[in-house]
XYZ file of C-alpha atoms in Angstrom:
500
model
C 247.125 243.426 33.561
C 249.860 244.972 35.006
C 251.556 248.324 33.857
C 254.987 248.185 33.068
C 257.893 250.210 34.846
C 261.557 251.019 33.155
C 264.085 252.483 35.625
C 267.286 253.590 34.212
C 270.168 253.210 36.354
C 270.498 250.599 39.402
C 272.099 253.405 42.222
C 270.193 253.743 45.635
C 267.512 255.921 44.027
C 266.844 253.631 41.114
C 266.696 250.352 43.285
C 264.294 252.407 46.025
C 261.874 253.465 43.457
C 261.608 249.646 41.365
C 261.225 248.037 44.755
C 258.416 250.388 45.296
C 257.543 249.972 41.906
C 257.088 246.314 42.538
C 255.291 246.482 46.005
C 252.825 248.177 44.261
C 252.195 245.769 41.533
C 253.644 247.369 38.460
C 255.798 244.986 36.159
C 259.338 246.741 36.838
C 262.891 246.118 35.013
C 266.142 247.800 35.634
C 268.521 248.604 33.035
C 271.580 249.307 34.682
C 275.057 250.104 32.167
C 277.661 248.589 35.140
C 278.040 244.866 35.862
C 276.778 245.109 39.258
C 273.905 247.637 41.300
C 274.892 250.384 43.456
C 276.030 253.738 41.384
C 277.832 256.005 43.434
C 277.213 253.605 46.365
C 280.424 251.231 46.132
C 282.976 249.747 46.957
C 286.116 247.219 46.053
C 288.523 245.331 47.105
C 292.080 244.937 47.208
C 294.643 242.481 49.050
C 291.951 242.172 51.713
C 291.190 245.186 52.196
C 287.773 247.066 51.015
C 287.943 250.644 49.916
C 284.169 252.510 50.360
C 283.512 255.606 49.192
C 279.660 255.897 50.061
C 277.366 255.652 53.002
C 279.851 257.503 55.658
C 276.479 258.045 57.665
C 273.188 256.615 56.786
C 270.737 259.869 57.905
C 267.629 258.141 60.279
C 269.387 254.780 60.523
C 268.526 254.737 64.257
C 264.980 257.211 64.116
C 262.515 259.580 62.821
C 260.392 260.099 59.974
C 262.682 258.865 57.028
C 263.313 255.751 59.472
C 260.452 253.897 57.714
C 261.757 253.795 54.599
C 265.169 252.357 55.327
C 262.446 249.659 57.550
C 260.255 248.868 54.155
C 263.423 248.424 52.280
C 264.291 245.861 55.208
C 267.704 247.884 56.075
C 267.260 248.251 59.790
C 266.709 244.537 60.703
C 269.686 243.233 58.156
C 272.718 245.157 59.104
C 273.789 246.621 62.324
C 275.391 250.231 62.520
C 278.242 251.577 64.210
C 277.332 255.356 65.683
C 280.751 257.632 66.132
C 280.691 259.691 69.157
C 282.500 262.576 67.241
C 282.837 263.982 63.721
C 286.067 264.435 63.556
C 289.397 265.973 64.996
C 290.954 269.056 63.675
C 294.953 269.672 64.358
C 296.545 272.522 62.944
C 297.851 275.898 64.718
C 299.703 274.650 67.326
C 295.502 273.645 69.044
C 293.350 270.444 68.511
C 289.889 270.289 68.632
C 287.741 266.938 68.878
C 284.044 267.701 67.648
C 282.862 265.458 70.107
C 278.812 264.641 70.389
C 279.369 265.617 73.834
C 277.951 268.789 74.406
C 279.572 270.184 77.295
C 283.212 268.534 76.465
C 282.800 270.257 73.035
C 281.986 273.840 74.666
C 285.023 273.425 76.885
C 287.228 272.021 74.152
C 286.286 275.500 72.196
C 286.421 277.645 75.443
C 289.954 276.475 76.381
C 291.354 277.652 72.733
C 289.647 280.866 72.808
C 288.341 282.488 75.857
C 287.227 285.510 73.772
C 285.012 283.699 71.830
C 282.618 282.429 74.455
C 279.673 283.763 72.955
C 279.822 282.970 69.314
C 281.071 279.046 70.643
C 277.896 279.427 72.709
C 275.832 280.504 69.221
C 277.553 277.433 67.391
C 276.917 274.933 70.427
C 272.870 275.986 70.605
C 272.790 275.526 66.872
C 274.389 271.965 65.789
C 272.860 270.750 69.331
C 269.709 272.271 68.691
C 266.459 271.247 67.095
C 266.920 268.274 65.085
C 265.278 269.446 60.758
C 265.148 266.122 59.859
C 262.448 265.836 61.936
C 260.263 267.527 59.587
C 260.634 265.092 56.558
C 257.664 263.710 55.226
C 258.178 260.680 53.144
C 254.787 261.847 51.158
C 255.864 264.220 48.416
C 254.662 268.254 48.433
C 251.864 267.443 46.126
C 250.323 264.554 48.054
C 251.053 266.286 51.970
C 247.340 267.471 53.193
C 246.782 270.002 56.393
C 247.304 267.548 58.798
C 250.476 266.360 57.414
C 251.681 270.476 57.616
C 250.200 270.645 60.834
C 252.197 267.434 62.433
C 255.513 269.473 62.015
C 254.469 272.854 63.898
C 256.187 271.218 66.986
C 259.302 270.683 65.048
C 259.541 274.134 62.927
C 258.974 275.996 66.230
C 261.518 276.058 68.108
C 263.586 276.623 64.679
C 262.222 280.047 63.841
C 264.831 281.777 65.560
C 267.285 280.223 63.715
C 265.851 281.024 60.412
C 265.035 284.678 61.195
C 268.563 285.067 62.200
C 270.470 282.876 59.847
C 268.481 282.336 56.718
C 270.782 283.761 54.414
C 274.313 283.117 56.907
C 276.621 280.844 55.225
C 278.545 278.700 57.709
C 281.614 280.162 56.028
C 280.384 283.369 57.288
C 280.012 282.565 60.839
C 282.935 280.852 60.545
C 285.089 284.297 59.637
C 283.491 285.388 63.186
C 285.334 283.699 65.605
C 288.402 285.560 66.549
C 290.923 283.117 67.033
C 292.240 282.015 63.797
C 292.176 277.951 64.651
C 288.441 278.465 65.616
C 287.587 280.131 62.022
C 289.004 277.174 60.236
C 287.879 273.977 62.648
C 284.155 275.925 62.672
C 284.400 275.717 59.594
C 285.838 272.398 58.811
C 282.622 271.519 60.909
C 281.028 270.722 57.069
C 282.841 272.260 54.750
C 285.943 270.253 55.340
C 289.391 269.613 53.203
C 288.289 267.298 50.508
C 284.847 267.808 50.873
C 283.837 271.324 50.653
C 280.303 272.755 50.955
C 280.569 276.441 49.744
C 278.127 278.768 50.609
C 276.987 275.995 52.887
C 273.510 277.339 54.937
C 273.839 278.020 58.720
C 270.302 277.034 59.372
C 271.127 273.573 58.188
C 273.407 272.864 60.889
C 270.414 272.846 63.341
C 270.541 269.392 65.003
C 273.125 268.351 62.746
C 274.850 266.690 65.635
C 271.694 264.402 65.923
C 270.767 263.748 62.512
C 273.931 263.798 61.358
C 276.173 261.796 63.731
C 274.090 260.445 66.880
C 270.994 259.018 64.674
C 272.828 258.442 61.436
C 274.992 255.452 61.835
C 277.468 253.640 59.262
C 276.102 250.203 58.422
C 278.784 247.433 59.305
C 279.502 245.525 56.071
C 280.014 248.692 54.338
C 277.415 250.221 51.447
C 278.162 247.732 48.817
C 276.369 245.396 51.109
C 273.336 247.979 51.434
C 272.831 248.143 47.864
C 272.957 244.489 47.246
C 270.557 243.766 49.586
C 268.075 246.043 48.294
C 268.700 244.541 44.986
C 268.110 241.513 46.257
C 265.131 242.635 47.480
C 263.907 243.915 44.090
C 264.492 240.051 42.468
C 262.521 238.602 45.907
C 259.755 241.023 44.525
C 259.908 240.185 41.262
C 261.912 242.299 39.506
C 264.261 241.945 36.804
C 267.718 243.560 36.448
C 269.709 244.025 33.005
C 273.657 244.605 33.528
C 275.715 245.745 30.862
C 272.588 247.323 29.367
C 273.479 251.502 28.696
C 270.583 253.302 27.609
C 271.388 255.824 24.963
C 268.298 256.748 23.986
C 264.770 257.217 24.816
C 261.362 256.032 22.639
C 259.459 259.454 22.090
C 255.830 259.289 20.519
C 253.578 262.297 20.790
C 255.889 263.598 23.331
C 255.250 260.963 25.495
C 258.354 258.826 26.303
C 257.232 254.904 25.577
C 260.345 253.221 26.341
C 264.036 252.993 25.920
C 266.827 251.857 23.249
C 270.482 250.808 24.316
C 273.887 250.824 23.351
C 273.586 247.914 20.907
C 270.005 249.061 19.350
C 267.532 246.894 21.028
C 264.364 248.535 22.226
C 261.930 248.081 25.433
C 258.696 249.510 26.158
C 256.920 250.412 28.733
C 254.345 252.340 30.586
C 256.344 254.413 32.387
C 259.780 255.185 32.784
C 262.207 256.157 35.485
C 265.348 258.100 35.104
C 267.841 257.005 38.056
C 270.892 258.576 36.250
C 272.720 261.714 35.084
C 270.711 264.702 34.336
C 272.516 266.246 32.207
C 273.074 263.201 29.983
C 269.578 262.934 29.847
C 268.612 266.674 29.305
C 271.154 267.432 26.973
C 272.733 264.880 25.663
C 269.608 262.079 25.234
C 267.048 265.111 24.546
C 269.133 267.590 23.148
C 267.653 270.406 25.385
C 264.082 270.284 23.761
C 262.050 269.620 27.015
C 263.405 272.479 29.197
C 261.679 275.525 31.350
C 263.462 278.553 33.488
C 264.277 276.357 36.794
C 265.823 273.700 35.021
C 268.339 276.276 33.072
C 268.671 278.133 36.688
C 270.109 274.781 37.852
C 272.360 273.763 35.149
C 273.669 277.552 34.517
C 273.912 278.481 38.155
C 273.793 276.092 40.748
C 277.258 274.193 42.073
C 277.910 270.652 41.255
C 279.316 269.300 43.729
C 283.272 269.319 43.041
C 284.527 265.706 41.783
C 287.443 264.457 44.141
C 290.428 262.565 43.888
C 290.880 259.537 46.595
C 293.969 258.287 47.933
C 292.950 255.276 48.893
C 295.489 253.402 50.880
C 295.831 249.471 52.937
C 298.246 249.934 55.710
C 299.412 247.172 58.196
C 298.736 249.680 61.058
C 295.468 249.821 63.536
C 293.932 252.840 63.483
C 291.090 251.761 65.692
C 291.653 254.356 68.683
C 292.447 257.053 66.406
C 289.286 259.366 65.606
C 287.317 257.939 62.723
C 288.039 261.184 60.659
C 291.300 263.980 61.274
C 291.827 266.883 59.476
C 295.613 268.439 59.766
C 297.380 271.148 58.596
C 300.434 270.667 56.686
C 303.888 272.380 56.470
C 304.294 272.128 52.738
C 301.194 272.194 50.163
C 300.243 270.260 47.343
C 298.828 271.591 44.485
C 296.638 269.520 41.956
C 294.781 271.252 39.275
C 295.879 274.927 40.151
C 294.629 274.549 43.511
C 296.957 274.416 46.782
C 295.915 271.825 49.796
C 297.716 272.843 53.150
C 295.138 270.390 55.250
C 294.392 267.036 54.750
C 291.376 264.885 55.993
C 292.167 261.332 56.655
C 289.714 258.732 57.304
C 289.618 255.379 58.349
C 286.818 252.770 58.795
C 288.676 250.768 61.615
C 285.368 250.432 63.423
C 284.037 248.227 61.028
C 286.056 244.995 61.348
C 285.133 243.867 57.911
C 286.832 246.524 56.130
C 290.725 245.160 56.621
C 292.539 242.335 57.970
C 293.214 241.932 61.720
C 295.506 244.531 62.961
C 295.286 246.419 59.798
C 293.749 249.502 58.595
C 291.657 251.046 55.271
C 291.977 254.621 55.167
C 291.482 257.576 52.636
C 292.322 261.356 51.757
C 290.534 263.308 49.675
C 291.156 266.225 47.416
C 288.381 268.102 45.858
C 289.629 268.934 42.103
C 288.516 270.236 39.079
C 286.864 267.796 36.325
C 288.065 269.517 33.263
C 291.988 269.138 34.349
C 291.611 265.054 34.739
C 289.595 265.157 31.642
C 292.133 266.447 29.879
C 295.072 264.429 32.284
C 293.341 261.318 30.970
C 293.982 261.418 27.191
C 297.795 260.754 28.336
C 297.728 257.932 30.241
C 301.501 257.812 30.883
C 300.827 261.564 32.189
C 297.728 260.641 34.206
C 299.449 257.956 35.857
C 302.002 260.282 37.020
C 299.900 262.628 38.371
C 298.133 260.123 40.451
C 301.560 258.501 41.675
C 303.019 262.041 42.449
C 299.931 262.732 44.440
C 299.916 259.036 46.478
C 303.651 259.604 47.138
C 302.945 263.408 48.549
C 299.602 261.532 50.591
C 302.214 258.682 52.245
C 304.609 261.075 53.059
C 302.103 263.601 55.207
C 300.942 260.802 57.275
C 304.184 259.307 57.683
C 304.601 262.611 59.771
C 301.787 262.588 61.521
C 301.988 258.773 62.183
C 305.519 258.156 61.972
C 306.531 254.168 60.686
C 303.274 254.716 57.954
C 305.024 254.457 55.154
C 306.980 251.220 55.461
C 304.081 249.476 55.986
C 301.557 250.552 53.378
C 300.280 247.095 51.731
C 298.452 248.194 48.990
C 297.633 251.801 46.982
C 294.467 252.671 44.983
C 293.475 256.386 43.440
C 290.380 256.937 41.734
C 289.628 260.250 40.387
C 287.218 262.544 38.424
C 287.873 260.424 35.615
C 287.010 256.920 37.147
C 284.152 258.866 38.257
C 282.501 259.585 34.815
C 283.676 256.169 33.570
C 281.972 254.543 36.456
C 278.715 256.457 36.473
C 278.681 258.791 33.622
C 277.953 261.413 35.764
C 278.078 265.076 34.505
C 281.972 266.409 35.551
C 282.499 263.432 37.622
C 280.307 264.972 40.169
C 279.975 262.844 43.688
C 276.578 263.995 44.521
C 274.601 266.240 41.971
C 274.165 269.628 43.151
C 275.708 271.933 46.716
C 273.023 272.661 49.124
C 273.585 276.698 49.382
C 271.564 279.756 50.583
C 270.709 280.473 46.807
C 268.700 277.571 46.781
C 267.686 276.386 50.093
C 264.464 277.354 49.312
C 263.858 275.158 46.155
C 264.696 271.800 47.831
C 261.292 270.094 46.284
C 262.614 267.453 43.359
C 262.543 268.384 39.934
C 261.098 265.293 38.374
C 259.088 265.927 35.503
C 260.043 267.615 32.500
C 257.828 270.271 31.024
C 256.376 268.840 27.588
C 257.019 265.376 28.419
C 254.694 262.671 29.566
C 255.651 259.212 31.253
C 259.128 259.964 32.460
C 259.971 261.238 35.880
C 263.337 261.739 37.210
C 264.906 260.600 40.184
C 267.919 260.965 42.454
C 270.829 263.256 43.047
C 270.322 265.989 40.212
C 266.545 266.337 41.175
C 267.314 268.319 44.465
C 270.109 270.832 46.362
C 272.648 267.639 48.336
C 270.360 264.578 48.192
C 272.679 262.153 49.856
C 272.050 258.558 50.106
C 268.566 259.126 51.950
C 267.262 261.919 49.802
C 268.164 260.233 46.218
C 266.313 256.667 47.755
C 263.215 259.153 49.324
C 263.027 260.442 45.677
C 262.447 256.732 44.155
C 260.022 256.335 46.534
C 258.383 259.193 46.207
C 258.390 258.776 42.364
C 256.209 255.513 42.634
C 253.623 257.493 45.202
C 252.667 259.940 42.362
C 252.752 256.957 40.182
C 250.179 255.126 41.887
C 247.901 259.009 42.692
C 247.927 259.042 39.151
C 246.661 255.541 38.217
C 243.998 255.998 41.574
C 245.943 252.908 43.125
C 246.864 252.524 47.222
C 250.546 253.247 47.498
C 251.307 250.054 49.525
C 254.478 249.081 51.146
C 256.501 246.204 52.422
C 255.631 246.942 56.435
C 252.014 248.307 55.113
């Protein structure tokens, strides 16, 4: 008979680890609290146009190690990908900078602004051009990787160990602060942590190869990540899955200390063998368990790691064609906003003109972000007459930047949309309305391995972005299927696949 499989929460890491589930013949359901699959990974639409907030890049879309995955999940052979030729274009300072894939019109881009920084742009060219780390992943998790798996990546980790002798604990904002020109601190910089999207403390040995496994082998998939996630639920159903919408879990079935199922929202119950938590770990550590199943590295995370800082999107459809504009600028501005205490003198527009889909002929879907504070919107959102003004004061500061930089913008926006922190936590329940769990940072570069079990507690394990440092879309879907690996070590079963 088979053994039966509950996965909380229908995001990219719960749908990756029931389709594995399922592939490796254990009776799976997802109980998923939204009306449709996807978590974080979504999108909407509005007056034709479709407003994504996931799956910028899609890491090992084209190659590698992780590849395989995204080819048993059937990813590769369903959607086609666009692949940028640049990151994105920083203006500001009187200069402009295009960080271009190409590696020679890059260096002379960055020699041209500042002669006297020749050899630190030479230091930042080896690095994001270097030595691709992704090419080290192992699909197997730690506890299942034998000597020949360690020994495969030698190759790879060599030509890296200069890097980490002389970086290992060099934040990018610290070789940033190097470069002697002043536009050259902030585009370096902007390189990751950007306007909108910061990375504090963000390691310099993670930039190795970045330009390869972040831009040159991780493409967007056409169609947008709503698409994505549909398709792999789709793929869980073909299997023989089951999916329950509008189903919140609120509780978990504790005997013995071993969890034996789940209870929801309106008091039913479901058992099963196993269970697998796809969604906030906080709810579920503190709020579900009350704190009872805890050990020293799970307070180190929740005391002193970052979450990663909950935005606000101005999400705007504008009869405009932004298709031979870089996919992503970041420019300085002459007069600041401030939202929650915090001044913004650049913006980062992006648009997703490459992907005909995403607008009407002619027309354009773009988006600025603001990294904010969760506790101000929390508190913004108990007056909704005062919430609403905030968000239409910030939209009306957002049209009137780009009508500067693009001048005719704002007569012919079409249609306005602005999620923020709260729309987050409404959406997902996620812990401060975070994007994307916790900042990779030197502190904890070292401690990337998922947390998935908690100590005391039998037949759970835990998957997706609060189990590791910056899982992304890949790492959070490589932690579902990693979830079902130890799954089937444990029962002495053949961890089979769709492409086995």
């Amino acid at each position: 008979m088979e053994k039966s499989v509950i996965v909380i929460g229908a995001g990219i890491s719960g749908l990756s680890a029931a389709c594995y589930a399922r592939m490796n013949g254990f009776r799976t359901s997802i109980f998923e609290m939204h009306d449709i699959p996807g978590g974080l990974c979504t999108a909407w639409q509005r007056k034709g146009y479709t407003f994504d907030i996931s799956m910028h890049m899609l890491t090992a879309s084209r190659s590698g190690p992780i590849h395989r995955m995204w080819e048993e999940l059937g990813i590769p052979g369903k959607f086609k990908f666009h692949y940028h030729d640049h990151i994105a274009q920083i203006e500001g300072m009187g200069q402009k900078l295009n960080f271009c894939t190409d590696r020679e019109k890059l260096k002379e881009q960055m020699l041209a602004i500042s002669p006297e920084d020749a050899k630190l742009t030479g230091e930042f060219i080896r690095i994001i051009f270097g030595q691709d780390m992704m090419k080290a992943s192992s699909l197997k998790p730690a506890a299942m990787r034998n000597i020949f798996d360690r020994l495969k990546v030698i190759p790879v980790v060599l030509p890296l160990i200069r890097v980490f002798n002389k970086y290992s604990k060099v934040t990018l904002q610290e070789f940033a602060a190097r470069f002697k020109n002043p536009f050259l601190r902030e585009a370096a910089r902007f390189f990751i942590d950007a306007p909108g999207w910061p990375m504090p403390r963000f390691p310099m040995v993670a930039l190795s190869g970045f330009i390869k496994n972040g831009v040159t082998e991780a493409g967007v998939p056409l169609g947008g990540s709503q698409k994505v996630v549909f398709h792999i639920a789709d793929l869980f159903t073909q299997l023989g899955g089951e999916i329950h919408y509008k189903s919140r879990v609120t509780d978990l079935i504790i005997e013995n200390d071993r969890v034996a199922g789940i209870r929801l929202m309106d008091g039913t119950e479901h058992r099963a063998d196993s269970v697998i938590w796809a969604g906030d770990g906080h709810t579920l550590i503190f709020d579900i368990l009350g704190g009872k199943y805890l050990n020293e590295r799970i307070k180190n995370r929740y005391e002193n790691w970052i979450p990663v800082k909950p935005m606000v999107h101005v999400m705007i459809g504008v009869n405009m064609d932004f298709a031979e504009e870089p996919h992503q600028i970041i420019f300085e501005v002459e007069d600041p906003i401030t939202i929650a205490g915090r001044e913004h003198r650049w913006l980062s527009l992006i648009h997703h003109s490459f992907d005909g889909s995403m607008a009407p002929d002619g027309k354009s879907a773009v988006e600025v972000w603001y990294d904010t504070e969760y506790a101000y919107w929390e508190e913004l959102a108990r007056d909704r007459k005062k919430y609403k003004a905030e968000k239409q004061r910030i939209s009306a500061y957002t049209i009137a930047q780009l009508e500067k930089r693009w001048p005719g913008f704002a007569s012919k926006v079409e249609v306005i949309d602005v999620p923020t922190p709260a729309t987050y936590k409404r959406y997902t329940g996620n812990w401060q309305g975070s994007p994307d769990g916790w900042y990779m940072t030197t502190d904890n570069l070292n401690d990337m391995e998922p947390m998935r079990e908690l100590p005391g507690l039998e037949g759970l394990q835990m998957v997706g972005q609060w189990t590791a440092p910056f899982t992304g879309t890949v790492l959070a879907a490589l932690s579902g299927r990693q979830a079902v690996q130890l799954m089937c070590k444990k029962e002495g079963k053949k961890f089979v696949t769709s492409v086995n």
